CSV table of C-alpha atoms in Angstrom, one decimal:
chain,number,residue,atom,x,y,z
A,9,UNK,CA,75.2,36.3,168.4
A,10,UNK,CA,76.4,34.6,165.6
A,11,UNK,CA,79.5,35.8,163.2
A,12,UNK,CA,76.4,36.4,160.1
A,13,UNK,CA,75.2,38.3,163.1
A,14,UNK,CA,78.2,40.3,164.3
A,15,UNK,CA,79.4,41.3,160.7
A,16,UNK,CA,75.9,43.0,160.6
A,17,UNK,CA,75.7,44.6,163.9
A,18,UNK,CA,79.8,45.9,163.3
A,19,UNK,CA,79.1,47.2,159.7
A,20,UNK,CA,76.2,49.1,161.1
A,21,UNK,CA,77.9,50.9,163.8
A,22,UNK,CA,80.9,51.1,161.7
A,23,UNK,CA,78.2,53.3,159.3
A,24,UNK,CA,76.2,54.8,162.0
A,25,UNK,CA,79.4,56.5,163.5
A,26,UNK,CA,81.6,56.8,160.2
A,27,UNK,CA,78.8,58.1,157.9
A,28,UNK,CA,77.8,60.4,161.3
A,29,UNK,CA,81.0,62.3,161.5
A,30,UNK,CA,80.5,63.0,158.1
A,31,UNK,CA,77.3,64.6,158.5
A,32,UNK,CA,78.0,66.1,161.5
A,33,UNK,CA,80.9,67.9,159.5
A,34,UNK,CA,78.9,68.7,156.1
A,35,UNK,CA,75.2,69.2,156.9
A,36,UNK,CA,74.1,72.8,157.9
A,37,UNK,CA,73.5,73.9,161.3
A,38,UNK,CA,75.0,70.9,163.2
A,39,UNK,CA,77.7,71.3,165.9
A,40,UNK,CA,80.5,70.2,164.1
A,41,UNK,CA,80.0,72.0,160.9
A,42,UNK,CA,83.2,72.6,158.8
A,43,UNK,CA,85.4,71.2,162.0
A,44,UNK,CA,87.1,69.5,158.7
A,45,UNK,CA,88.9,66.6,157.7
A,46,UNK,CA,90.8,65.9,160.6
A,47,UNK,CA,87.3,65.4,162.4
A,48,UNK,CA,86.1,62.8,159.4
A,49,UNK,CA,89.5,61.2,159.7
A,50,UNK,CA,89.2,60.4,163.7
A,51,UNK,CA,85.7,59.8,163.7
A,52,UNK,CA,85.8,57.3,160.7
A,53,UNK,CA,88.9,55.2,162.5
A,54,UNK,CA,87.0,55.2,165.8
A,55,UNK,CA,84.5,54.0,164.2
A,56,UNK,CA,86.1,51.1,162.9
A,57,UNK,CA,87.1,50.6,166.5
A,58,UNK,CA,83.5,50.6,167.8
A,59,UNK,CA,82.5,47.5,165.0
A,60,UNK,CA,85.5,45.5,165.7
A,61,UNK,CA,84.9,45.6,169.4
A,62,UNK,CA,81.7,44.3,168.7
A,63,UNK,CA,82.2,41.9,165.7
A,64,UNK,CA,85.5,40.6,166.5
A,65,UNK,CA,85.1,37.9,169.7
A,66,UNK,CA,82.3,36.4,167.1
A,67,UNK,CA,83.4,36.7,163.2
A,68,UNK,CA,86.6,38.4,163.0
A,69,UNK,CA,85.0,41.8,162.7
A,70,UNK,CA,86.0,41.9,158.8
A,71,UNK,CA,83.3,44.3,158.1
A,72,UNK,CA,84.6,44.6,154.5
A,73,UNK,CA,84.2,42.5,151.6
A,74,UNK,CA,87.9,43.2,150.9
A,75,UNK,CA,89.3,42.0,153.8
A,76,UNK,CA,86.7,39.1,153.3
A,77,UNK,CA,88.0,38.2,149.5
A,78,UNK,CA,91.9,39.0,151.1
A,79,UNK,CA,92.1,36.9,153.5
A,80,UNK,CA,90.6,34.0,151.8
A,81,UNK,CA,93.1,34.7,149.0
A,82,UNK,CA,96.1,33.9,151.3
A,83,UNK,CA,93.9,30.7,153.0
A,84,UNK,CA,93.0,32.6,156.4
A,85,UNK,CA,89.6,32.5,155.7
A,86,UNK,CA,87.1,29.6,154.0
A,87,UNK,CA,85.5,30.9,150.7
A,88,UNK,CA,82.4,29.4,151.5
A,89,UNK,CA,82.2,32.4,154.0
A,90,UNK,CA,83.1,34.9,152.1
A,91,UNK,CA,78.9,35.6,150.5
A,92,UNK,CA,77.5,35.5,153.5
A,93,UNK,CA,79.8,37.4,155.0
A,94,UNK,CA,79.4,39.9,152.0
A,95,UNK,CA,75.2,39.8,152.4
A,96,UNK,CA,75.9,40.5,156.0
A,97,UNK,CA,78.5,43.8,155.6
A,98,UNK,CA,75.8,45.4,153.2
A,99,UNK,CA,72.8,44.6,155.1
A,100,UNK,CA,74.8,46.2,158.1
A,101,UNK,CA,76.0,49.0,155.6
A,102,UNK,CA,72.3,49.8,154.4
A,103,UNK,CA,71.1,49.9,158.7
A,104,UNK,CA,73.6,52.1,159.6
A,105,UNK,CA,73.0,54.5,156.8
A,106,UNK,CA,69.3,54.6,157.2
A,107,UNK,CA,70.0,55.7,160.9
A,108,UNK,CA,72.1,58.1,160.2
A,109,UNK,CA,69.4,59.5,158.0
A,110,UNK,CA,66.8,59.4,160.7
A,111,UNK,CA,69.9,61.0,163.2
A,112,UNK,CA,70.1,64.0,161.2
A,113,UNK,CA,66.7,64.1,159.2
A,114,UNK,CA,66.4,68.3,160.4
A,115,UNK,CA,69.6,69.1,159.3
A,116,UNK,CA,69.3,67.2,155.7
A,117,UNK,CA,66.2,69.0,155.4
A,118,UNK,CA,68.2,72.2,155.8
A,119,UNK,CA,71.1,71.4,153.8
A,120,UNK,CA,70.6,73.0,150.4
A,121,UNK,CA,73.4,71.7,148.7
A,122,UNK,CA,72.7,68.1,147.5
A,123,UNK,CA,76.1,67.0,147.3
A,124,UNK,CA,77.2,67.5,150.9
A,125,UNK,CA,73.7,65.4,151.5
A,126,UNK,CA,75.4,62.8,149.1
A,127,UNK,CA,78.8,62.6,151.5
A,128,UNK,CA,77.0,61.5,153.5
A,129,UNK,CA,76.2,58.4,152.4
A,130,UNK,CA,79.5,57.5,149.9
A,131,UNK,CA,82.7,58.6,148.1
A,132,UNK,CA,83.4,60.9,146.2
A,133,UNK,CA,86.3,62.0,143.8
A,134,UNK,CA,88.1,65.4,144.6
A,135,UNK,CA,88.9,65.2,140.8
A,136,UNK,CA,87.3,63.3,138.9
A,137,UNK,CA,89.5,61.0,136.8
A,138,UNK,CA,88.2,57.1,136.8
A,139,UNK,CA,91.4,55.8,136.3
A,140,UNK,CA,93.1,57.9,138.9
A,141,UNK,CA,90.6,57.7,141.2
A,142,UNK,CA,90.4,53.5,140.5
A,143,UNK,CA,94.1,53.4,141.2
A,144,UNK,CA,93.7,55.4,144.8
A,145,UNK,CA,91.1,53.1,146.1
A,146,UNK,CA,93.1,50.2,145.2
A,147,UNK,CA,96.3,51.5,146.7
A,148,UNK,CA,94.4,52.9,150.0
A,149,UNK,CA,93.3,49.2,150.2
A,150,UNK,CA,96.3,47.5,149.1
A,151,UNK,CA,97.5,49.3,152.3
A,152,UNK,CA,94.8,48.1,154.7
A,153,UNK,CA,94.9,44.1,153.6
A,154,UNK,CA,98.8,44.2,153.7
A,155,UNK,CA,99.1,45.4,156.8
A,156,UNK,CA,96.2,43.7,158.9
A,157,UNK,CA,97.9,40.3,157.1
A,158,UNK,CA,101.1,41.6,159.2
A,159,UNK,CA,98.8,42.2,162.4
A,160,UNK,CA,100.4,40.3,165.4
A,161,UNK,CA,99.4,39.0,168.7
A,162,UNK,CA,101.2,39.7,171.9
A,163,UNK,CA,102.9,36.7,173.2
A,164,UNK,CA,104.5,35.6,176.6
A,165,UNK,CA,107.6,33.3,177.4
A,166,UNK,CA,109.3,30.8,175.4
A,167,UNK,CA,106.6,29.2,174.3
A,168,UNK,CA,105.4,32.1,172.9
A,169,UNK,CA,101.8,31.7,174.3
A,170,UNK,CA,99.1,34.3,173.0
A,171,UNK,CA,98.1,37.3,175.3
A,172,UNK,CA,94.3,38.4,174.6
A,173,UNK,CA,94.4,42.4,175.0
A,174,UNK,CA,90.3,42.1,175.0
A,175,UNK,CA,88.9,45.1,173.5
A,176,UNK,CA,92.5,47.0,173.3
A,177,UNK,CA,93.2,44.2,170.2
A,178,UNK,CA,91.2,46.8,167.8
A,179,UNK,CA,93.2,49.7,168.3
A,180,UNK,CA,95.7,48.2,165.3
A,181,UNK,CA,93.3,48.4,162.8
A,182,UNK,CA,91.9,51.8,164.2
A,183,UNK,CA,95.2,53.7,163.6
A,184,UNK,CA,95.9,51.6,160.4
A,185,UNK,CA,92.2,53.4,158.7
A,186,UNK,CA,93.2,56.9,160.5
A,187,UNK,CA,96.4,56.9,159.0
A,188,UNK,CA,94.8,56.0,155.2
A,189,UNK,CA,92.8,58.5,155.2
A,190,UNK,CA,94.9,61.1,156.4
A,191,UNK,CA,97.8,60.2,154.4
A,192,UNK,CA,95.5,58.8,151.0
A,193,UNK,CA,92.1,59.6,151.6
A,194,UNK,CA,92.3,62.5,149.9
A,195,UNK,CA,91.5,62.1,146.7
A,196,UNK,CA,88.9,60.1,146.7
A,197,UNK,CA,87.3,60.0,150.6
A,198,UNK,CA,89.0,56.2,150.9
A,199,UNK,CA,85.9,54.3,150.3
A,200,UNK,CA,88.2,51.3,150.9
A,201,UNK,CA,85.2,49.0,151.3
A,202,UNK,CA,82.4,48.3,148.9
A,203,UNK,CA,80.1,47.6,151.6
A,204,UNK,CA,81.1,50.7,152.9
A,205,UNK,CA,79.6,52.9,149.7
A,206,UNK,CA,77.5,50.5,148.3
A,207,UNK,CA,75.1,49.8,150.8
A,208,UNK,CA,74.8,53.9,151.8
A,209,UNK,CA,74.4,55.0,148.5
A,210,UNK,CA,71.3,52.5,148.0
A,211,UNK,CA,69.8,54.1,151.0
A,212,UNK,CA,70.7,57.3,149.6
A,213,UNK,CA,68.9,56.5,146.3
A,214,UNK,CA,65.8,55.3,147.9
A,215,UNK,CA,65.1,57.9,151.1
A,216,UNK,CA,62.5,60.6,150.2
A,217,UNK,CA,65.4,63.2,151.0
A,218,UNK,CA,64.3,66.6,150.6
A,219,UNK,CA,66.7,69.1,147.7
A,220,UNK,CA,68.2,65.2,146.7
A,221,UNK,CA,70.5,65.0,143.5
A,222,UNK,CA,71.4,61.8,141.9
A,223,UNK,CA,73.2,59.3,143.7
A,224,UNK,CA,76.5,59.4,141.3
A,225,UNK,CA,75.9,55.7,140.2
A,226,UNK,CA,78.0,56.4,137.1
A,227,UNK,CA,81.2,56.6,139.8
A,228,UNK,CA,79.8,53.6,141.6
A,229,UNK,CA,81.8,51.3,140.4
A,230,UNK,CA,85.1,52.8,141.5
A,231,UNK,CA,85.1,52.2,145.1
A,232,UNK,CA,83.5,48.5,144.2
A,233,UNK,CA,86.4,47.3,142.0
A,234,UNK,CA,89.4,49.5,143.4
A,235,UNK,CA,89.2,48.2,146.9
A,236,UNK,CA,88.5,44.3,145.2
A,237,UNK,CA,91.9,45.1,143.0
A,238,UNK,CA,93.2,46.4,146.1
A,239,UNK,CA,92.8,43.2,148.7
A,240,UNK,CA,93.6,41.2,145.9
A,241,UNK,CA,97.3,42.8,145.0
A,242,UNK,CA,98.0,42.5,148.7
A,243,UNK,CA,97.5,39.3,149.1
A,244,UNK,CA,98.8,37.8,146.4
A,245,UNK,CA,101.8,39.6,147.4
A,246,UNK,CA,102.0,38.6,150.7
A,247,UNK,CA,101.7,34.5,149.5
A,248,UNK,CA,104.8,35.8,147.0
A,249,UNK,CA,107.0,36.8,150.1
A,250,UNK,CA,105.9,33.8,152.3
């Protein structure tokens, strides 16, 4: 295990569960159909749970560009990290996705509507408006980097020594995501991560999946560049208040 490695094995469960609850939610005929947001919101944090766990004894568990590019704004991270950590997210991204496909290949087949099949994979707007929906994924993000900058340790005694909680260390982040999206996901499905809709909506474009629309490249750049505006704002205001 290596940190390229754990960034790759964390995005993909991150996707396999995140991008599962989705289905599980949207596509026809599946247990949890229409259970609703609530369910997208609790399986997408737990999910962020599950790739921490994994990734974060080896790289950090980032699993984000963002928090890649934020944290090496404010010096916590070496830039000379931050592409290969990038190449690992989507190459994690693009597994988990494909899985998910394979998970639920009978009930995509049986979906009829292709944009619940698209959900899927990546965001969407609830209204479409680029600049709106640009200025959501920024702010959901801006949310995410500030806060995990404020992250803490427990710590013991005067000398304030460090007290590892083990795998109980990810729950932070885990509520941190369930509250954006329940609180700001709304207009937008709080991509918050390129690697996040990137790498799913590649997989989306290139699986032979049957009543398939487009994959919405046109929007594609939104939750690229909000969540990158997003991690940046938050950082640089974090080095203002230092």
């Amino acid at each position: 295990m290596s940190a390229f490695t754990a960034e790759v094995i964390g995005t993909m469960f991150l996707i396999l569960l995140g991008g599962g609850v989705v289905a599980n939610v949207v596509l026809k005929g599946t247990k949890g159909n229409n259970s609703g947001w609530m369910v997208i919101t609790t399986g997408w944090a737990l999910s962020v749970f599950a790739g921490v766990v994994i990734a974060g004894p080896y790289s950090g568990a980032h699993l984000n560009p963002a928090v890649s590019i934020g944290l090496a704004i404010v010096g916590k991270f070496s830039w000379s990290l931050v592409a290969p950590y990038i190449a690992a997210q989507m190459l994690g991204a693009i597994l988990g996705a494909f899985l998910v496909w394979l998970l639920y290949k009978p009930h995509f087949d049986s979906t009829e509507d292709p944009l619940a099949q698209l959900a899927v994979f990546s965001t969407g707007p609830a209204i479409r408006h680029p600049v709106s929906n640009l200025f959501s994924e920024a702010v959901g993000t801006f949310v995410l980097i500030y806060v995990i900058l404020y992250i803490t340790t427990p710590e013991m005694g005067d000398q304030k020594t460090p007290i590892g909680m083990g795998s109980l260390g990810a729950l932070p982040v885990t509520f941190l995501v369930w509250a954006i999206g329940l609180s700001l996901g709304g207009t937008t499905g709080y991509a918050i991560n390129p690697a996040r809709d990137l790498g799913p909506r590649i997989v989306h474009a290139l699986l032979p999946i049957k009543n398939k629309c487009h994959s919405d490249w046109r929007y594609a750049w939104v939750p690229i560049l909000g969540p990158i505006a997003g991690a940046t704002a938050a950082a640089l205001l974090y080095l203002l208040l230092q």
